mmCIF file with all atom_site columns, C-alpha atoms in Angstrom:
data_model
loop_
_atom_site.group_PDB
_atom_site.id
_atom_site.type_symbol
_atom_site.label_atom_id
_atom_site.label_alt_id
_atom_site.label_comp_id
_atom_site.label_asym_id
_atom_site.label_entity_id
_atom_site.label_seq_id
_atom_site.pdbx_PDB_ins_code
_atom_site.Cartn_x
_atom_site.Cartn_y
_atom_site.Cartn_z
_atom_site.occupancy
_atom_site.B_iso_or_equiv
_atom_site.pdbx_formal_charge
_atom_site.auth_seq_id
_atom_site.auth_comp_id
_atom_site.auth_asym_id
_atom_site.auth_atom_id
_atom_site.pdbx_PDB_model_num
ATOM 1   C CA . UNK A 1 1   ? 9.723   -0.772  -12.643 1.00 0.00 ? 1223 UNK A CA 1
ATOM 2   C CA . UNK A 1 2   ? 6.538   -2.783  -13.126 1.00 0.00 ? 1224 UNK A CA 1
ATOM 3   C CA . UNK A 1 3   ? 3.704   -0.509  -14.223 1.00 0.00 ? 1225 UNK A CA 1
ATOM 4   C CA . UNK A 1 4   ? 0.220   -1.370  -12.985 1.00 0.00 ? 1226 UNK A CA 1
ATOM 5   C CA . UNK A 1 5   ? -2.705  -0.103  -15.055 1.00 0.00 ? 1227 UNK A CA 1
ATOM 6   C CA . UNK A 1 6   ? -6.268  -0.326  -13.776 1.00 0.00 ? 1228 UNK A CA 1
ATOM 7   C CA . UNK A 1 7   ? -9.508  0.090   -15.696 1.00 0.00 ? 1229 UNK A CA 1
ATOM 8   C CA . UNK A 1 8   ? -11.816 1.773   -15.535 1.00 0.00 ? 1230 UNK A CA 1
ATOM 9   C CA . UNK A 1 9   ? -10.769 4.850   -13.583 1.00 0.00 ? 1231 UNK A CA 1
ATOM 10  C CA . UNK A 1 10  ? -14.261 5.019   -12.138 1.00 0.00 ? 1232 UNK A CA 1
ATOM 11  C CA . UNK A 1 11  ? -17.503 3.106   -12.316 1.00 0.00 ? 1233 UNK A CA 1
ATOM 12  C CA . UNK A 1 12  ? -21.017 3.422   -10.992 1.00 0.00 ? 1234 UNK A CA 1
ATOM 13  C CA . UNK A 1 13  ? -22.987 0.331   -10.168 1.00 0.00 ? 1235 UNK A CA 1
ATOM 14  C CA . UNK A 1 14  ? -26.485 -0.191  -8.789  1.00 0.00 ? 1236 UNK A CA 1
ATOM 15  C CA . UNK A 1 15  ? -26.858 -1.668  -5.339  1.00 0.00 ? 1237 UNK A CA 1
ATOM 16  C CA . UNK A 1 16  ? -26.839 -5.443  -5.557  1.00 0.00 ? 1238 UNK A CA 1
ATOM 17  C CA . UNK A 1 17  ? -25.222 -5.480  -8.978  1.00 0.00 ? 1239 UNK A CA 1
ATOM 18  C CA . UNK A 1 18  ? -21.753 -6.747  -9.916  1.00 0.00 ? 1240 UNK A CA 1
ATOM 19  C CA . UNK A 1 19  ? -18.714 -4.494  -10.082 1.00 0.00 ? 1241 UNK A CA 1
ATOM 20  C CA . UNK A 1 20  ? -15.610 -5.568  -11.991 1.00 0.00 ? 1242 UNK A CA 1
ATOM 21  C CA . UNK A 1 21  ? -12.200 -3.881  -11.940 1.00 0.00 ? 1243 UNK A CA 1
ATOM 22  C CA . UNK A 1 22  ? -9.264  -5.010  -14.030 1.00 0.00 ? 1244 UNK A CA 1
ATOM 23  C CA . UNK A 1 23  ? -5.554  -4.583  -13.401 1.00 0.00 ? 1245 UNK A CA 1
ATOM 24  C CA . UNK A 1 24  ? -2.827  -5.213  -15.925 1.00 0.00 ? 1246 UNK A CA 1
ATOM 25  C CA . UNK A 1 25  ? 0.867   -5.393  -15.089 1.00 0.00 ? 1247 UNK A CA 1
ATOM 26  C CA . UNK A 1 26  ? 3.630   -4.463  -17.544 1.00 0.00 ? 1248 UNK A CA 1
ATOM 27  C CA . UNK A 1 27  ? 5.341   -7.781  -16.852 1.00 0.00 ? 1249 UNK A CA 1
ATOM 28  C CA . UNK A 1 28  ? 4.295   -11.044 -15.296 1.00 0.00 ? 1250 UNK A CA 1
ATOM 29  C CA . UNK A 1 29  ? 4.010   -11.152 -11.511 1.00 0.00 ? 1251 UNK A CA 1
ATOM 30  C CA . UNK A 1 30  ? 3.721   -14.940 -11.466 1.00 0.00 ? 1252 UNK A CA 1
ATOM 31  C CA . UNK A 1 31  ? 6.651   -16.603 -9.712  1.00 0.00 ? 1253 UNK A CA 1
ATOM 32  C CA . UNK A 1 32  ? 7.026   -19.957 -11.419 1.00 0.00 ? 1254 UNK A CA 1
ATOM 33  C CA . UNK A 1 33  ? 8.804   -21.743 -8.563  1.00 0.00 ? 1255 UNK A CA 1
ATOM 34  C CA . UNK A 1 34  ? 5.783   -21.498 -6.267  1.00 0.00 ? 1256 UNK A CA 1
ATOM 35  C CA . UNK A 1 35  ? 3.065   -20.734 -8.847  1.00 0.00 ? 1257 UNK A CA 1
ATOM 36  C CA . UNK A 1 36  ? 1.983   -17.650 -6.935  1.00 0.00 ? 1258 UNK A CA 1
ATOM 37  C CA . UNK A 1 37  ? 0.898   -14.334 -8.366  1.00 0.00 ? 1259 UNK A CA 1
ATOM 38  C CA . UNK A 1 38  ? 2.389   -11.498 -6.308  1.00 0.00 ? 1260 UNK A CA 1
ATOM 39  C CA . UNK A 1 39  ? -0.667  -9.293  -6.632  1.00 0.00 ? 1261 UNK A CA 1
ATOM 40  C CA . UNK A 1 40  ? -2.840  -7.651  -3.971  1.00 0.00 ? 1262 UNK A CA 1
ATOM 41  C CA . UNK A 1 41  ? -6.007  -5.578  -3.933  1.00 0.00 ? 1263 UNK A CA 1
ATOM 42  C CA . UNK A 1 42  ? -6.772  -2.815  -1.435  1.00 0.00 ? 1264 UNK A CA 1
ATOM 43  C CA . UNK A 1 43  ? -9.853  -0.789  -0.582  1.00 0.00 ? 1265 UNK A CA 1
ATOM 44  C CA . UNK A 1 44  ? -9.533  2.813   0.566   1.00 0.00 ? 1266 UNK A CA 1
ATOM 45  C CA . UNK A 1 45  ? -12.385 4.863   1.962   1.00 0.00 ? 1267 UNK A CA 1
ATOM 46  C CA . UNK A 1 46  ? -12.150 8.656   2.372   1.00 0.00 ? 1268 UNK A CA 1
ATOM 47  C CA . UNK A 1 47  ? -9.930  9.701   5.252   1.00 0.00 ? 1269 UNK A CA 1
ATOM 48  C CA . UNK A 1 48  ? -8.808  6.141   5.953   1.00 0.00 ? 1270 UNK A CA 1
ATOM 49  C CA . UNK A 1 49  ? -5.687  4.125   5.170   1.00 0.00 ? 1271 UNK A CA 1
ATOM 50  C CA . UNK A 1 50  ? -5.922  1.389   2.563   1.00 0.00 ? 1272 UNK A CA 1
ATOM 51  C CA . UNK A 1 51  ? -7.240  -1.958  3.727   1.00 0.00 ? 1273 UNK A CA 1
ATOM 52  C CA . UNK A 1 52  ? -5.977  -5.255  2.345   1.00 0.00 ? 1274 UNK A CA 1
ATOM 53  C CA . UNK A 1 53  ? -8.740  -7.221  0.624   1.00 0.00 ? 1275 UNK A CA 1
ATOM 54  C CA . UNK A 1 54  ? -7.005  -9.843  -1.516  1.00 0.00 ? 1276 UNK A CA 1
ATOM 55  C CA . UNK A 1 55  ? -3.464  -11.219 -1.679  1.00 0.00 ? 1277 UNK A CA 1
ATOM 56  C CA . UNK A 1 56  ? -1.789  -13.810 -3.898  1.00 0.00 ? 1278 UNK A CA 1
ATOM 57  C CA . UNK A 1 57  ? -4.308  -12.527 -6.479  1.00 0.00 ? 1279 UNK A CA 1
ATOM 58  C CA . UNK A 1 58  ? -7.214  -14.569 -5.113  1.00 0.00 ? 1280 UNK A CA 1
ATOM 59  C CA . UNK A 1 59  ? -6.920  -15.119 -1.348  1.00 0.00 ? 1281 UNK A CA 1
ATOM 60  C CA . UNK A 1 60  ? -9.268  -13.008 0.759   1.00 0.00 ? 1282 UNK A CA 1
ATOM 61  C CA . UNK A 1 61  ? -7.767  -11.449 3.859   1.00 0.00 ? 1283 UNK A CA 1
ATOM 62  C CA . UNK A 1 62  ? -9.308  -12.330 7.204   1.00 0.00 ? 1284 UNK A CA 1
ATOM 63  C CA . UNK A 1 63  ? -12.751 -10.810 7.694   1.00 0.00 ? 1285 UNK A CA 1
ATOM 64  C CA . UNK A 1 64  ? -13.211 -9.703  4.088   1.00 0.00 ? 1286 UNK A CA 1
ATOM 65  C CA . UNK A 1 65  ? -16.755 -10.477 2.889   1.00 0.00 ? 1287 UNK A CA 1
ATOM 66  C CA . UNK A 1 66  ? -17.023 -13.239 0.323   1.00 0.00 ? 1288 UNK A CA 1
ATOM 67  C CA . UNK A 1 67  ? -18.689 -10.914 -2.176  1.00 0.00 ? 1289 UNK A CA 1
ATOM 68  C CA . UNK A 1 68  ? -15.121 -9.764  -2.931  1.00 0.00 ? 1290 UNK A CA 1
ATOM 69  C CA . UNK A 1 69  ? -13.132 -12.096 -5.157  1.00 0.00 ? 1291 UNK A CA 1
ATOM 70  C CA . UNK A 1 70  ? -9.900  -11.883 -7.098  1.00 0.00 ? 1292 UNK A CA 1
ATOM 71  C CA . UNK A 1 71  ? -8.829  -13.780 -10.170 1.00 0.00 ? 1293 UNK A CA 1
ATOM 72  C CA . UNK A 1 72  ? -6.255  -13.785 -12.934 1.00 0.00 ? 1294 UNK A CA 1
ATOM 73  C CA . UNK A 1 73  ? -2.663  -14.793 -13.494 1.00 0.00 ? 1295 UNK A CA 1
ATOM 74  C CA . UNK A 1 74  ? 0.503   -13.520 -15.077 1.00 0.00 ? 1296 UNK A CA 1
ATOM 75  C CA . UNK A 1 75  ? -0.274  -9.979  -16.188 1.00 0.00 ? 1297 UNK A CA 1
ATOM 76  C CA . UNK A 1 76  ? -4.071  -9.762  -16.120 1.00 0.00 ? 1298 UNK A CA 1
ATOM 77  C CA . UNK A 1 77  ? -6.139  -9.630  -12.952 1.00 0.00 ? 1299 UNK A CA 1
ATOM 78  C CA . UNK A 1 78  ? -9.688  -8.875  -11.892 1.00 0.00 ? 1300 UNK A CA 1
ATOM 79  C CA . UNK A 1 79  ? -11.372 -7.788  -8.678  1.00 0.00 ? 1301 UNK A CA 1
ATOM 80  C CA . UNK A 1 80  ? -15.076 -8.580  -8.577  1.00 0.00 ? 1302 UNK A CA 1
ATOM 81  C CA . UNK A 1 81  ? -17.658 -7.378  -6.108  1.00 0.00 ? 1303 UNK A CA 1
ATOM 82  C CA . UNK A 1 82  ? -20.512 -9.788  -6.711  1.00 0.00 ? 1304 UNK A CA 1
ATOM 83  C CA . UNK A 1 83  ? -23.307 -7.736  -5.142  1.00 0.00 ? 1305 UNK A CA 1
ATOM 84  C CA . UNK A 1 84  ? -22.402 -4.123  -4.464  1.00 0.00 ? 1306 UNK A CA 1
ATOM 85  C CA . UNK A 1 85  ? -23.306 -2.786  -1.042  1.00 0.00 ? 1307 UNK A CA 1
ATOM 86  C CA . UNK A 1 86  ? -23.376 0.843   0.087   1.00 0.00 ? 1308 UNK A CA 1
ATOM 87  C CA . UNK A 1 87  ? -20.369 0.155   2.300   1.00 0.00 ? 1309 UNK A CA 1
ATOM 88  C CA . UNK A 1 88  ? -18.300 -0.767  -0.775  1.00 0.00 ? 1310 UNK A CA 1
ATOM 89  C CA . UNK A 1 89  ? -18.117 2.819   -2.030  1.00 0.00 ? 1311 UNK A CA 1
ATOM 90  C CA . UNK A 1 90  ? -14.366 3.404   -2.095  1.00 0.00 ? 1312 UNK A CA 1
ATOM 91  C CA . UNK A 1 91  ? -11.276 3.567   -4.262  1.00 0.00 ? 1313 UNK A CA 1
ATOM 92  C CA . UNK A 1 92  ? -9.698  0.231   -5.098  1.00 0.00 ? 1314 UNK A CA 1
ATOM 93  C CA . UNK A 1 93  ? -6.004  -0.275  -5.846  1.00 0.00 ? 1315 UNK A CA 1
ATOM 94  C CA . UNK A 1 94  ? -4.041  -3.217  -7.154  1.00 0.00 ? 1316 UNK A CA 1
ATOM 95  C CA . UNK A 1 95  ? -0.393  -3.651  -6.161  1.00 0.00 ? 1317 UNK A CA 1
ATOM 96  C CA . UNK A 1 96  ? 2.418   -5.925  -7.261  1.00 0.00 ? 1318 UNK A CA 1
ATOM 97  C CA . UNK A 1 97  ? 4.940   -7.204  -4.734  1.00 0.00 ? 1319 UNK A CA 1
ATOM 98  C CA . UNK A 1 98  ? 6.873   -9.367  -7.181  1.00 0.00 ? 1320 UNK A CA 1
ATOM 99  C CA . UNK A 1 99  ? 9.684   -6.923  -7.843  1.00 0.00 ? 1321 UNK A CA 1
ATOM 100 C CA . UNK A 1 100 ? 10.927  -3.866  -5.965  1.00 0.00 ? 1322 UNK A CA 1
ATOM 101 C CA . UNK A 1 101 ? 9.915   -1.083  -6.187  1.00 0.00 ? 1323 UNK A CA 1
ATOM 102 C CA . UNK A 1 102 ? 6.474   -2.291  -5.185  1.00 0.00 ? 1324 UNK A CA 1
ATOM 103 C CA . UNK A 1 103 ? 4.001   -0.434  -7.387  1.00 0.00 ? 1325 UNK A CA 1
ATOM 104 C CA . UNK A 1 104 ? 0.301   0.360   -7.313  1.00 0.00 ? 1326 UNK A CA 1
ATOM 105 C CA . UNK A 1 105 ? -2.307  0.915   -9.955  1.00 0.00 ? 1327 UNK A CA 1
ATOM 106 C CA . UNK A 1 106 ? -3.760  4.391   -10.260 1.00 0.00 ? 1328 UNK A CA 1
ATOM 107 C CA . UNK A 1 107 ? -6.958  3.396   -8.474  1.00 0.00 ? 1329 UNK A CA 1
ATOM 108 C CA . UNK A 1 108 ? -10.579 2.813   -9.471  1.00 0.00 ? 1330 UNK A CA 1
ATOM 109 C CA . UNK A 1 109 ? -13.334 4.797   -7.810  1.00 0.00 ? 1331 UNK A CA 1
ATOM 110 C CA . UNK A 1 110 ? -16.533 2.829   -7.213  1.00 0.00 ? 1332 UNK A CA 1
ATOM 111 C CA . UNK A 1 111 ? -19.805 4.689   -6.640  1.00 0.00 ? 1333 UNK A CA 1
ATOM 112 C CA . UNK A 1 112 ? -23.477 3.826   -6.393  1.00 0.00 ? 1334 UNK A CA 1
ATOM 113 C CA . UNK A 1 113 ? -25.705 4.466   -9.389  1.00 0.00 ? 1335 UNK A CA 1
ATOM 114 C CA . UNK B 2 1   ? -3.356  -9.018  14.087  1.00 0.00 ? 1425 UNK B CA 1
ATOM 115 C CA . UNK B 2 2   ? -1.152  -6.106  15.057  1.00 0.00 ? 1426 UNK B CA 1
ATOM 116 C CA . UNK B 2 3   ? -1.404  -2.353  14.965  1.00 0.00 ? 1427 UNK B CA 1
ATOM 117 C CA . UNK B 2 4   ? 0.720   0.512   13.704  1.00 0.00 ? 1428 UNK B CA 1
ATOM 118 C CA . UNK B 2 5   ? 0.391   3.940   15.329  1.00 0.00 ? 1429 UNK B CA 1
ATOM 119 C CA . UNK B 2 6   ? 2.013   6.927   13.661  1.00 0.00 ? 1430 UNK B CA 1
ATOM 120 C CA . UNK B 2 7   ? 3.096   10.296  14.957  1.00 0.00 ? 1431 UNK B CA 1
ATOM 121 C CA . UNK B 2 8   ? 0.981   13.401  14.460  1.00 0.00 ? 1432 UNK B CA 1
ATOM 122 C CA . UNK B 2 9   ? 0.597   15.878  11.646  1.00 0.00 ? 1433 UNK B CA 1
ATOM 123 C CA . UNK B 2 10  ? 3.500   18.128  10.715  1.00 0.00 ? 1434 UNK B CA 1
ATOM 124 C CA . UNK B 2 11  ? 3.824   21.498  9.004   1.00 0.00 ? 1435 UNK B CA 1
ATOM 125 C CA . UNK B 2 12  ? 7.247   22.174  7.544   1.00 0.00 ? 1436 UNK B CA 1
ATOM 126 C CA . UNK B 2 13  ? 8.920   24.906  5.580   1.00 0.00 ? 1437 UNK B CA 1
ATOM 127 C CA . UNK B 2 14  ? 10.427  24.235  2.151   1.00 0.00 ? 1438 UNK B CA 1
ATOM 128 C CA . UNK B 2 15  ? 13.984  22.983  2.403   1.00 0.00 ? 1439 UNK B CA 1
ATOM 129 C CA . UNK B 2 16  ? 13.545  21.495  5.854   1.00 0.00 ? 1440 UNK B CA 1
ATOM 130 C CA . UNK B 2 17  ? 13.243  17.855  6.955   1.00 0.00 ? 1441 UNK B CA 1
ATOM 131 C CA . UNK B 2 18  ? 10.526  15.797  8.592   1.00 0.00 ? 1442 UNK B CA 1
ATOM 132 C CA . UNK B 2 19  ? 10.760  12.618  10.633  1.00 0.00 ? 1443 UNK B CA 1
ATOM 133 C CA . UNK B 2 20  ? 7.671   10.449  11.054  1.00 0.00 ? 1444 UNK B CA 1
ATOM 134 C CA . UNK B 2 21  ? 7.460   7.556   13.495  1.00 0.00 ? 1445 UNK B CA 1
ATOM 135 C CA . UNK B 2 22  ? 5.477   4.327   13.346  1.00 0.00 ? 1446 UNK B CA 1
ATOM 136 C CA . UNK B 2 23  ? 5.106   2.247   16.514  1.00 0.00 ? 1447 UNK B CA 1
ATOM 137 C CA . UNK B 2 24  ? 4.139   -1.390  16.128  1.00 0.00 ? 1448 UNK B CA 1
ATOM 138 C CA . UNK B 2 25  ? 2.235   -3.536  18.590  1.00 0.00 ? 1449 UNK B CA 1
ATOM 139 C CA . UNK B 2 26  ? 1.119   -7.140  18.322  1.00 0.00 ? 1450 UNK B CA 1
ATOM 140 C CA . UNK B 2 27  ? 3.221   -9.651  16.461  1.00 0.00 ? 1451 UNK B CA 1
ATOM 141 C CA . UNK B 2 28  ? 6.993   -9.847  16.344  1.00 0.00 ? 1452 UNK B CA 1
ATOM 142 C CA . UNK B 2 29  ? 8.436   -6.543  15.196  1.00 0.00 ? 1453 UNK B CA 1
ATOM 143 C CA . UNK B 2 30  ? 11.634  -7.970  13.815  1.00 0.00 ? 1454 UNK B CA 1
ATOM 144 C CA . UNK B 2 31  ? 9.871   -10.556 11.671  1.00 0.00 ? 1455 UNK B CA 1
ATOM 145 C CA . UNK B 2 32  ? 8.167   -8.012  9.425   1.00 0.00 ? 1456 UNK B CA 1
ATOM 146 C CA . UNK B 2 33  ? 9.145   -5.481  6.814   1.00 0.00 ? 1457 UNK B CA 1
ATOM 147 C CA . UNK B 2 34  ? 7.968   -1.953  7.589   1.00 0.00 ? 1458 UNK B CA 1
ATOM 148 C CA . UNK B 2 35  ? 7.191   0.040   4.475   1.00 0.00 ? 1459 UNK B CA 1
ATOM 149 C CA . UNK B 2 36  ? 6.440   3.716   3.880   1.00 0.00 ? 1460 UNK B CA 1
ATOM 150 C CA . UNK B 2 37  ? 3.834   4.725   1.323   1.00 0.00 ? 1461 UNK B CA 1
ATOM 151 C CA . UNK B 2 38  ? 2.730   8.253   0.567   1.00 0.00 ? 1462 UNK B CA 1
ATOM 152 C CA . UNK B 2 39  ? -0.408  9.710   -0.957  1.00 0.00 ? 1463 UNK B CA 1
ATOM 153 C CA . UNK B 2 40  ? -0.547  13.274  -2.234  1.00 0.00 ? 1464 UNK B CA 1
ATOM 154 C CA . UNK B 2 41  ? -3.935  15.018  -1.978  1.00 0.00 ? 1465 UNK B CA 1
ATOM 155 C CA . UNK B 2 42  ? -6.399  13.388  -4.355  1.00 0.00 ? 1466 UNK B CA 1
ATOM 156 C CA . UNK B 2 43  ? -3.703  11.108  -5.765  1.00 0.00 ? 1467 UNK B CA 1
ATOM 157 C CA . UNK B 2 44  ? -2.749  7.439   -5.650  1.00 0.00 ? 1468 UNK B CA 1
ATOM 158 C CA . UNK B 2 45  ? -0.350  5.406   -3.540  1.00 0.00 ? 1469 UNK B CA 1
ATOM 159 C CA . UNK B 2 46  ? 3.417   5.624   -3.926  1.00 0.00 ? 1470 UNK B CA 1
ATOM 160 C CA . UNK B 2 47  ? 5.879   3.273   -2.217  1.00 0.00 ? 1471 UNK B CA 1
ATOM 161 C CA . UNK B 2 48  ? 8.917   5.094   -0.837  1.00 0.00 ? 1472 UNK B CA 1
ATOM 162 C CA . UNK B 2 49  ? 10.921  2.352   0.806   1.00 0.00 ? 1473 UNK B CA 1
ATOM 163 C CA . UNK B 2 50  ? 10.999  -0.232  3.551   1.00 0.00 ? 1474 UNK B CA 1
ATOM 164 C CA . UNK B 2 51  ? 13.140  -1.761  6.267   1.00 0.00 ? 1475 UNK B CA 1
ATOM 165 C CA . UNK B 2 52  ? 13.568  -5.234  7.696   1.00 0.00 ? 1476 UNK B CA 1
ATOM 166 C CA . UNK B 2 53  ? 14.190  -4.549  11.395  1.00 0.00 ? 1477 UNK B CA 1
ATOM 167 C CA . UNK B 2 54  ? 15.919  -7.847  12.110  1.00 0.00 ? 1478 UNK B CA 1
ATOM 168 C CA . UNK B 2 55  ? 18.734  -6.997  9.728   1.00 0.00 ? 1479 UNK B CA 1
ATOM 169 C CA . UNK B 2 56  ? 18.281  -3.197  9.716   1.00 0.00 ? 1480 UNK B CA 1
ATOM 170 C CA . UNK B 2 57  ? 18.454  -3.258  5.938   1.00 0.00 ? 1481 UNK B CA 1
ATOM 171 C CA . UNK B 2 58  ? 16.537  -0.541  4.132   1.00 0.00 ? 1482 UNK B CA 1
ATOM 172 C CA . UNK B 2 59  ? 15.436  -0.546  0.497   1.00 0.00 ? 1483 UNK B CA 1
ATOM 173 C CA . UNK B 2 60  ? 14.373  2.662   -1.236  1.00 0.00 ? 1484 UNK B CA 1
ATOM 174 C CA . UNK B 2 61  ? 12.532  3.620   -4.375  1.00 0.00 ? 1485 UNK B CA 1
ATOM 175 C CA . UNK B 2 62  ? 14.953  5.226   -6.802  1.00 0.00 ? 1486 UNK B CA 1
ATOM 176 C CA . UNK B 2 63  ? 12.914  8.425   -6.809  1.00 0.00 ? 1487 UNK B CA 1
ATOM 177 C CA . UNK B 2 64  ? 13.632  9.004   -3.118  1.00 0.00 ? 1488 UNK B CA 1
ATOM 178 C CA . UNK B 2 65  ? 17.171  7.655   -2.795  1.00 0.00 ? 1489 UNK B CA 1
ATOM 179 C CA . UNK B 2 66  ? 19.477  10.222  -1.258  1.00 0.00 ? 1490 UNK B CA 1
ATOM 180 C CA . UNK B 2 67  ? 16.594  12.170  0.243   1.00 0.00 ? 1491 UNK B CA 1
ATOM 181 C CA . UNK B 2 68  ? 14.933  9.607   2.517   1.00 0.00 ? 1492 UNK B CA 1
ATOM 182 C CA . UNK B 2 69  ? 16.229  7.505   5.380   1.00 0.00 ? 1493 UNK B CA 1
ATOM 183 C CA . UNK B 2 70  ? 14.231  4.713   6.982   1.00 0.00 ? 1494 UNK B CA 1
ATOM 184 C CA . UNK B 2 71  ? 15.379  3.335   10.316  1.00 0.00 ? 1495 UNK B CA 1
ATOM 185 C CA . UNK B 2 72  ? 14.025  1.023   12.997  1.00 0.00 ? 1496 UNK B CA 1
ATOM 186 C CA . UNK B 2 73  ? 14.500  0.671   16.751  1.00 0.00 ? 1497 UNK B CA 1
ATOM 187 C CA . UNK B 2 74  ? 13.782  -2.879  17.866  1.00 0.00 ? 1498 UNK B CA 1
ATOM 188 C CA . UNK B 2 75  ? 13.854  -1.906  21.537  1.00 0.00 ? 1499 UNK B CA 1
ATOM 189 C CA . UNK B 2 76  ? 10.767  0.271   21.071  1.00 0.00 ? 1500 UNK B CA 1
ATOM 190 C CA . UNK B 2 77  ? 9.247   -1.535  18.055  1.00 0.00 ? 1501 UNK B CA 1
ATOM 191 C CA . UNK B 2 78  ? 9.288   1.757   16.187  1.00 0.00 ? 1502 UNK B CA 1
ATOM 192 C CA . UNK B 2 79  ? 10.193  2.575   12.599  1.00 0.00 ? 1503 UNK B CA 1
ATOM 193 C CA . UNK B 2 80  ? 11.083  6.039   11.368  1.00 0.00 ? 1504 UNK B CA 1
ATOM 194 C CA . UNK B 2 81  ? 11.030  7.775   8.005   1.00 0.00 ? 1505 UNK B CA 1
ATOM 195 C CA . UNK B 2 82  ? 13.010  10.956  7.521   1.00 0.00 ? 1506 UNK B CA 1
ATOM 196 C CA . UNK B 2 83  ? 12.536  12.976  4.341   1.00 0.00 ? 1507 UNK B CA 1
ATOM 197 C CA . UNK B 2 84  ? 14.894  15.877  3.631   1.00 0.00 ? 1508 UNK B CA 1
ATOM 198 C CA . UNK B 2 85  ? 14.918  18.893  1.322   1.00 0.00 ? 1509 UNK B CA 1
ATOM 199 C CA . UNK B 2 86  ? 11.152  19.175  1.431   1.00 0.00 ? 1510 UNK B CA 1
ATOM 200 C CA . UNK B 2 87  ? 9.201   20.971  -1.277  1.00 0.00 ? 1511 UNK B CA 1
ATOM 201 C CA . UNK B 2 88  ? 5.500   21.612  -1.782  1.00 0.00 ? 1512 UNK B CA 1
ATOM 202 C CA . UNK B 2 89  ? 5.378   18.419  -3.856  1.00 0.00 ? 1513 UNK B CA 1
ATOM 203 C CA . UNK B 2 90  ? 6.056   16.443  -0.679  1.00 0.00 ? 1514 UNK B CA 1
ATOM 204 C CA . UNK B 2 91  ? 2.752   17.555  0.841   1.00 0.00 ? 1515 UNK B CA 1
ATOM 205 C CA . UNK B 2 92  ? 1.008   14.237  1.379   1.00 0.00 ? 1516 UNK B CA 1
ATOM 206 C CA . UNK B 2 93  ? -0.274  11.694  3.847   1.00 0.00 ? 1517 UNK B CA 1
ATOM 207 C CA . UNK B 2 94  ? 2.523   9.319   4.787   1.00 0.00 ? 1518 UNK B CA 1
ATOM 208 C CA . UNK B 2 95  ? 1.591   5.768   5.794   1.00 0.00 ? 1519 UNK B CA 1
ATOM 209 C CA . UNK B 2 96  ? 3.619   3.003   7.312   1.00 0.00 ? 1520 UNK B CA 1
ATOM 210 C CA . UNK B 2 97  ? 2.501   -0.483  6.328   1.00 0.00 ? 1521 UNK B CA 1
ATOM 211 C CA . UNK B 2 98  ? 3.584   -3.938  7.405   1.00 0.00 ? 1522 UNK B CA 1
ATOM 212 C CA . UNK B 2 99  ? 4.520   -6.831  5.152   1.00 0.00 ? 1523 UNK B CA 1
ATOM 213 C CA . UNK B 2 100 ? 5.361   -10.319 6.338   1.00 0.00 ? 1524 UNK B CA 1
ATOM 214 C CA . UNK B 2 101 ? 8.925   -11.577 6.295   1.00 0.00 ? 1525 UNK B CA 1
ATOM 215 C CA . UNK B 2 102 ? 11.404  -10.170 3.839   1.00 0.00 ? 1526 UNK B CA 1
ATOM 216 C CA . UNK B 2 103 ? 8.956   -7.927  2.081   1.00 0.00 ? 1527 UNK B CA 1
ATOM 217 C CA . UNK B 2 104 ? 7.669   -10.059 -0.781  1.00 0.00 ? 1528 UNK B CA 1
ATOM 218 C CA . UNK B 2 105 ? 4.177   -9.945  0.626   1.00 0.00 ? 1529 UNK B CA 1
ATOM 219 C CA . UNK B 2 106 ? 1.065   -7.797  0.679   1.00 0.00 ? 1530 UNK B CA 1
ATOM 220 C CA . UNK B 2 107 ? 0.732   -4.948  3.175   1.00 0.00 ? 1531 UNK B CA 1
ATOM 221 C CA . UNK B 2 108 ? -1.619  -6.412  5.744   1.00 0.00 ? 1532 UNK B CA 1
ATOM 222 C CA . UNK B 2 109 ? -1.563  -3.755  8.455   1.00 0.00 ? 1533 UNK B CA 1
ATOM 223 C CA . UNK B 2 110 ? -1.427  0.018   7.899   1.00 0.00 ? 1534 UNK B CA 1
ATOM 224 C CA . UNK B 2 111 ? -0.863  2.945   10.182  1.00 0.00 ? 1535 UNK B CA 1
ATOM 225 C CA . UNK B 2 112 ? -3.468  5.683   10.403  1.00 0.00 ? 1536 UNK B CA 1
ATOM 226 C CA . UNK B 2 113 ? -1.386  8.058   8.305   1.00 0.00 ? 1537 UNK B CA 1
ATOM 227 C CA . UNK B 2 114 ? 0.528   11.253  9.056   1.00 0.00 ? 1538 UNK B CA 1
ATOM 228 C CA . UNK B 2 115 ? -0.296  14.429  7.158   1.00 0.00 ? 1539 UNK B CA 1
ATOM 229 C CA . UNK B 2 116 ? 2.808   16.398  6.216   1.00 0.00 ? 1540 UNK B CA 1
ATOM 230 C CA . UNK B 2 117 ? 2.198   19.871  4.846   1.00 0.00 ? 1541 UNK B CA 1
ATOM 231 C CA . UNK B 2 118 ? 5.074   21.776  3.261   1.00 0.00 ? 1542 UNK B CA 1
ATOM 232 C CA . UNK B 2 119 ? 4.379   25.464  3.121   1.00 0.00 ? 1543 UNK B CA 1
ATOM 233 C CA . UNK B 2 120 ? 6.149   28.758  3.684   1.00 0.00 ? 1544 UNK B CA 1
#
């Protein structure tokens, strides 16, 4: 199984400041034939299901604010919130869909400082 | 965009089984993979398995093989997840989630979740 490791486990950021979450996979999730990274990011607020933010490592899902961006390739990925808003308080998960079983990182809790 | 609506909360005794449903609307049911993901209280996300309705082929995480069955009914656009031999460790919210095509895709639509509590 591909193990996904996120860091940090939690972070507090001031409103309007940048938040950065990293995700590392135990093996590459880059498929060479199409040059796509099979990596997604989700946001989960209390009492709600996860919501897809980013897929193919850097493509924002429809309606996702452009303050959210994803980057990285191979085994190392980053989710950046460029200017943290109160509505961004949540737990964020990365997920690989390169190889079954699909696996998630342990989650990163983002709070306001 | 599509929507997934799950059945209601369940309370089960240890050793029993639970069957959760997930009804899809919007989009073409048979063209997606329907996955099941669970989340124990205060814990992270765990993929259990998925099914491609058009071929009725299910794929399970090794941890759950032999104890879970995922099925789909194209006529009602509904997927089901049955988990047997329940223990307290199965207390969790169970989500269905849609992926495009054959499953090698992100989960773009999620159900609202079904709380399953296992208690004597």
